[in-house]
mmCIF file with all atom_site columns, C-alpha atoms in Angstrom:
data_model
loop_
_atom_site.group_PDB
_atom_site.id
_atom_site.type_symbol
_atom_site.label_atom_id
_atom_site.label_alt_id
_atom_site.label_comp_id
_atom_site.label_asym_id
_atom_site.label_entity_id
_atom_site.label_seq_id
_atom_site.pdbx_PDB_ins_code
_atom_site.Cartn_x
_atom_site.Cartn_y
_atom_site.Cartn_z
_atom_site.occupancy
_atom_site.B_iso_or_equiv
_atom_site.pdbx_formal_charge
_atom_site.auth_seq_id
_atom_site.auth_comp_id
_atom_site.auth_asym_id
_atom_site.auth_atom_id
_atom_site.pdbx_PDB_model_num
ATOM 1  C CA . MET A 1 1  ? 38.249  -6.425  42.793 1.00 0.00 ? 1  MET A CA 1
ATOM 2  C CA . SER A 1 2  ? 35.825  -5.653  39.898 1.00 0.00 ? 2  SER A CA 1
ATOM 3  C CA . ILE A 1 3  ? 34.735  -2.366  38.399 1.00 0.00 ? 3  ILE A CA 1
ATOM 4  C CA . ALA A 1 4  ? 31.185  -1.545  38.037 1.00 0.00 ? 4  ALA A CA 1
ATOM 5  C CA . VAL A 1 5  ? 30.315  -0.207  34.787 1.00 0.00 ? 5  VAL A CA 1
ATOM 6  C CA . ASN A 1 6  ? 27.488  2.644   34.385 1.00 0.00 ? 6  ASN A CA 1
ATOM 7  C CA . PRO A 1 7  ? 25.252  0.667   32.182 1.00 0.00 ? 7  PRO A CA 1
ATOM 8  C CA . SER A 1 8  ? 24.292  4.784   30.425 1.00 0.00 ? 8  SER A CA 1
ATOM 9  C CA . LYS A 1 9  ? 27.870  4.615   29.665 1.00 0.00 ? 9  LYS A CA 1
ATOM 10 C CA . ILE A 1 10 ? 27.677  1.291   27.769 1.00 0.00 ? 10 ILE A CA 1
ATOM 11 C CA . ARG A 1 11 ? 27.300  1.896   23.886 1.00 0.00 ? 11 ARG A CA 1
ATOM 12 C CA . ARG A 1 12 ? 26.604  -0.266  20.991 1.00 0.00 ? 12 ARG A CA 1
ATOM 13 C CA . TYR A 1 13 ? 29.334  -0.281  18.324 1.00 0.00 ? 13 TYR A CA 1
ATOM 14 C CA . LYS A 1 14 ? 28.553  1.810   15.306 1.00 0.00 ? 14 LYS A CA 1
ATOM 15 C CA . GLY A 1 15 ? 26.651  -0.797  12.438 1.00 0.00 ? 15 GLY A CA 1
ATOM 16 C CA . GLU A 1 16 ? 25.009  -2.677  15.572 1.00 0.00 ? 16 GLU A CA 1
ATOM 17 C CA . GLY A 1 17 ? 21.675  -1.071  14.960 1.00 0.00 ? 17 GLY A CA 1
ATOM 18 C CA . SER A 1 18 ? 19.698  1.425   17.324 1.00 0.00 ? 18 SER A CA 1
ATOM 19 C CA . GLU A 1 19 ? 16.734  0.493   19.016 1.00 0.00 ? 19 GLU A CA 1
ATOM 20 C CA . SER A 1 20 ? 14.067  1.092   21.800 1.00 0.00 ? 20 SER A CA 1
ATOM 21 C CA . ILE A 1 21 ? 11.126  -0.260  23.243 1.00 0.00 ? 21 ILE A CA 1
ATOM 22 C CA . HIS A 1 22 ? 7.465   1.030   23.082 1.00 0.00 ? 22 HIS A CA 1
ATOM 23 C CA . TRP A 1 23 ? 4.619   0.206   24.474 1.00 0.00 ? 23 TRP A CA 1
ATOM 24 C CA . ARG A 1 24 ? 1.032   0.138   22.848 1.00 0.00 ? 24 ARG A CA 1
ATOM 25 C CA . THR A 1 25 ? -2.313  -0.096  24.071 1.00 0.00 ? 25 THR A CA 1
ATOM 26 C CA . ILE A 1 26 ? -4.560  -2.095  21.986 1.00 0.00 ? 26 ILE A CA 1
ATOM 27 C CA . THR A 1 27 ? -8.247  -2.910  22.540 1.00 0.00 ? 27 THR A CA 1
ATOM 28 C CA . ARG A 1 28 ? -10.024 -6.162  22.380 1.00 0.00 ? 28 ARG A CA 1
ATOM 29 C CA . ASN A 1 29 ? -13.674 -6.769  23.577 1.00 0.00 ? 29 ASN A CA 1
ATOM 30 C CA . GLY A 1 30 ? -13.549 -3.566  25.379 1.00 0.00 ? 30 GLY A CA 1
ATOM 31 C CA . LYS A 1 31 ? -10.779 -4.218  27.098 1.00 0.00 ? 31 LYS A CA 1
ATOM 32 C CA . ASP A 1 32 ? -7.262  -2.069  27.219 1.00 0.00 ? 32 ASP A CA 1
ATOM 33 C CA . TYR A 1 33 ? -4.113  -4.349  27.291 1.00 0.00 ? 33 TYR A CA 1
ATOM 34 C CA . SER A 1 34 ? -0.610  -2.819  27.216 1.00 0.00 ? 34 SER A CA 1
ATOM 35 C CA . GLN A 1 35 ? 2.225   -4.785  24.349 1.00 0.00 ? 35 GLN A CA 1
ATOM 36 C CA . ALA A 1 36 ? 5.855   -4.091  24.079 1.00 0.00 ? 36 ALA A CA 1
ATOM 37 C CA . TYR A 1 37 ? 7.494   -3.486  20.700 1.00 0.00 ? 37 TYR A CA 1
ATOM 38 C CA . TYR A 1 38 ? 10.876  -3.528  20.011 1.00 0.00 ? 38 TYR A CA 1
ATOM 39 C CA . HIS A 1 39 ? 11.999  -0.677  17.313 1.00 0.00 ? 39 HIS A CA 1
ATOM 40 C CA . TYR A 1 40 ? 14.539  -1.404  15.366 1.00 0.00 ? 40 TYR A CA 1
ATOM 41 C CA . GLU A 1 41 ? 16.955  0.505   12.608 1.00 0.00 ? 41 GLU A CA 1
ATOM 42 C CA . PHE A 1 42 ? 19.589  -0.322  10.703 1.00 0.00 ? 42 PHE A CA 1
ATOM 43 C CA . TRP A 1 43 ? 22.106  2.034   9.035  1.00 0.00 ? 43 TRP A CA 1
ATOM 44 C CA . SER A 1 44 ? 24.710  2.005   6.623  1.00 0.00 ? 44 SER A CA 1
ATOM 45 C CA . GLU A 1 45 ? 27.126  4.911   5.379  1.00 0.00 ? 45 GLU A CA 1
ATOM 46 C CA . GLY A 1 46 ? 24.078  7.339   6.447  1.00 0.00 ? 46 GLY A CA 1
ATOM 47 C CA . ASP A 1 47 ? 21.612  5.877   4.715  1.00 0.00 ? 47 ASP A CA 1
ATOM 48 C CA . ARG A 1 48 ? 18.623  3.570   6.419  1.00 0.00 ? 48 ARG A CA 1
ATOM 49 C CA . LEU A 1 49 ? 18.450  0.123   5.534  1.00 0.00 ? 49 LEU A CA 1
ATOM 50 C CA . VAL A 1 50 ? 15.692  -1.080  7.571  1.00 0.00 ? 50 VAL A CA 1
ATOM 51 C CA . LYS A 1 51 ? 13.254  0.719   10.013 1.00 0.00 ? 51 LYS A CA 1
ATOM 52 C CA . SER A 1 52 ? 10.797  -1.878  11.282 1.00 0.00 ? 52 SER A CA 1
ATOM 53 C CA . SER A 1 53 ? 9.281   -2.772  14.669 1.00 0.00 ? 53 SER A CA 1
ATOM 54 C CA . LYS A 1 54 ? 8.762   -6.695  16.033 1.00 0.00 ? 54 LYS A CA 1
ATOM 55 C CA . HIS A 1 55 ? 5.647   -7.530  19.017 1.00 0.00 ? 55 HIS A CA 1
ATOM 56 C CA . ILE A 1 56 ? 7.865   -8.591  22.545 1.00 0.00 ? 56 ILE A CA 1
ATOM 57 C CA . PRO A 1 57 ? 5.807   -11.735 23.957 1.00 0.00 ? 57 PRO A CA 1
ATOM 58 C CA . LYS A 1 58 ? 5.068   -11.599 27.553 1.00 0.00 ? 58 LYS A CA 1
ATOM 59 C CA . ARG A 1 59 ? 7.691   -14.456 28.475 1.00 0.00 ? 59 ARG A CA 1
ATOM 60 C CA . LEU A 1 60 ? 10.895  -12.949 26.517 1.00 0.00 ? 60 LEU A CA 1
ATOM 61 C CA . LEU A 1 61 ? 10.035  -9.060  27.993 1.00 0.00 ? 61 LEU A CA 1
ATOM 62 C CA . ASN A 1 62 ? 12.469  -9.217  30.829 1.00 0.00 ? 62 ASN A CA 1
ATOM 63 C CA . GLY A 1 63 ? 15.013  -11.087 29.320 1.00 0.00 ? 63 GLY A CA 1
ATOM 64 C CA . VAL A 1 64 ? 14.661  -8.507  26.204 1.00 0.00 ? 64 VAL A CA 1
ATOM 65 C CA . GLN A 1 65 ? 14.844  -5.449  28.748 1.00 0.00 ? 65 GLN A CA 1
ATOM 66 C CA . GLU A 1 66 ? 17.472  -6.938  30.415 1.00 0.00 ? 66 GLU A CA 1
ATOM 67 C CA . MET A 1 67 ? 19.704  -7.213  27.163 1.00 0.00 ? 67 MET A CA 1
ATOM 68 C CA . GLU A 1 68 ? 18.949  -3.593  26.013 1.00 0.00 ? 68 GLU A CA 1
ATOM 69 C CA . ARG A 1 69 ? 20.262  -2.611  29.375 1.00 0.00 ? 69 ARG A CA 1
ATOM 70 C CA . GLU A 1 70 ? 23.275  -4.520  28.386 1.00 0.00 ? 70 GLU A CA 1
ATOM 71 C CA . LYS A 1 71 ? 23.765  -3.177  24.876 1.00 0.00 ? 71 LYS A CA 1
ATOM 72 C CA . ALA A 1 72 ? 23.583  -6.194  23.091 1.00 0.00 ? 72 ALA A CA 1
ATOM 73 C CA . ALA A 1 73 ? 23.307  -6.312  19.431 1.00 0.00 ? 73 ALA A CA 1
ATOM 74 C CA . VAL A 1 74 ? 20.279  -5.471  18.239 1.00 0.00 ? 74 VAL A CA 1
ATOM 75 C CA . ARG A 1 75 ? 20.658  -8.603  15.798 1.00 0.00 ? 75 ARG A CA 1
ATOM 76 C CA . GLU A 1 76 ? 21.062  -10.601 19.174 1.00 0.00 ? 76 GLU A CA 1
ATOM 77 C CA . ILE A 1 77 ? 17.835  -9.781  20.533 1.00 0.00 ? 77 ILE A CA 1
ATOM 78 C CA . LEU A 1 78 ? 15.864  -10.005 17.188 1.00 0.00 ? 78 LEU A CA 1
ATOM 79 C CA . GLN A 1 79 ? 17.098  -13.503 16.987 1.00 0.00 ? 79 GLN A CA 1
ATOM 80 C CA . ILE A 1 80 ? 15.390  -13.964 20.321 1.00 0.00 ? 80 ILE A CA 1
ATOM 81 C CA . LEU A 1 81 ? 12.263  -12.588 19.219 1.00 0.00 ? 81 LEU A CA 1
ATOM 82 C CA . GLY A 1 82 ? 12.027  -14.790 15.990 1.00 0.00 ? 82 GLY A CA 1
ATOM 83 C CA . GLY A 1 83 ? 14.462  -13.465 13.165 1.00 0.00 ? 83 GLY A CA 1
ATOM 84 C CA . LEU A 1 84 ? 15.167  -10.360 11.135 1.00 0.00 ? 84 LEU A CA 1
ATOM 85 C CA . LYS A 1 85 ? 13.136  -9.012  7.970  1.00 0.00 ? 85 LYS A CA 1
ATOM 86 C CA . PHE A 1 86 ? 15.854  -9.110  5.963  1.00 0.00 ? 86 PHE A CA 1
ATOM 87 C CA . GLY A 1 87 ? 19.209  -11.286 5.356  1.00 0.00 ? 87 GLY A CA 1
ATOM 88 C CA . THR A 1 88 ? 22.197  -11.747 8.146  1.00 0.00 ? 88 THR A CA 1
ATOM 89 C CA . ASP A 1 89 ? 25.682  -10.669 7.102  1.00 0.00 ? 89 ASP A CA 1
#
């Protein structure tokens, strides 16, 4: 027997970072395109260490959205997107 867990009840552990996916519209050659960006922050003892965003390529979007639903650590998602902007632990 398996127990279903409501995704909204899953939380990241403190210190794993916070994130969200935002959509931006860019215009190229008179055409509008939507692009996904991964916004993230890392905090330590009430101080924000990093606040940044990273473009999500179309080929990785479904995987990143699934990891976000599962509340994977922000560092894991950033590794998929091509690394962090600061040193890892």
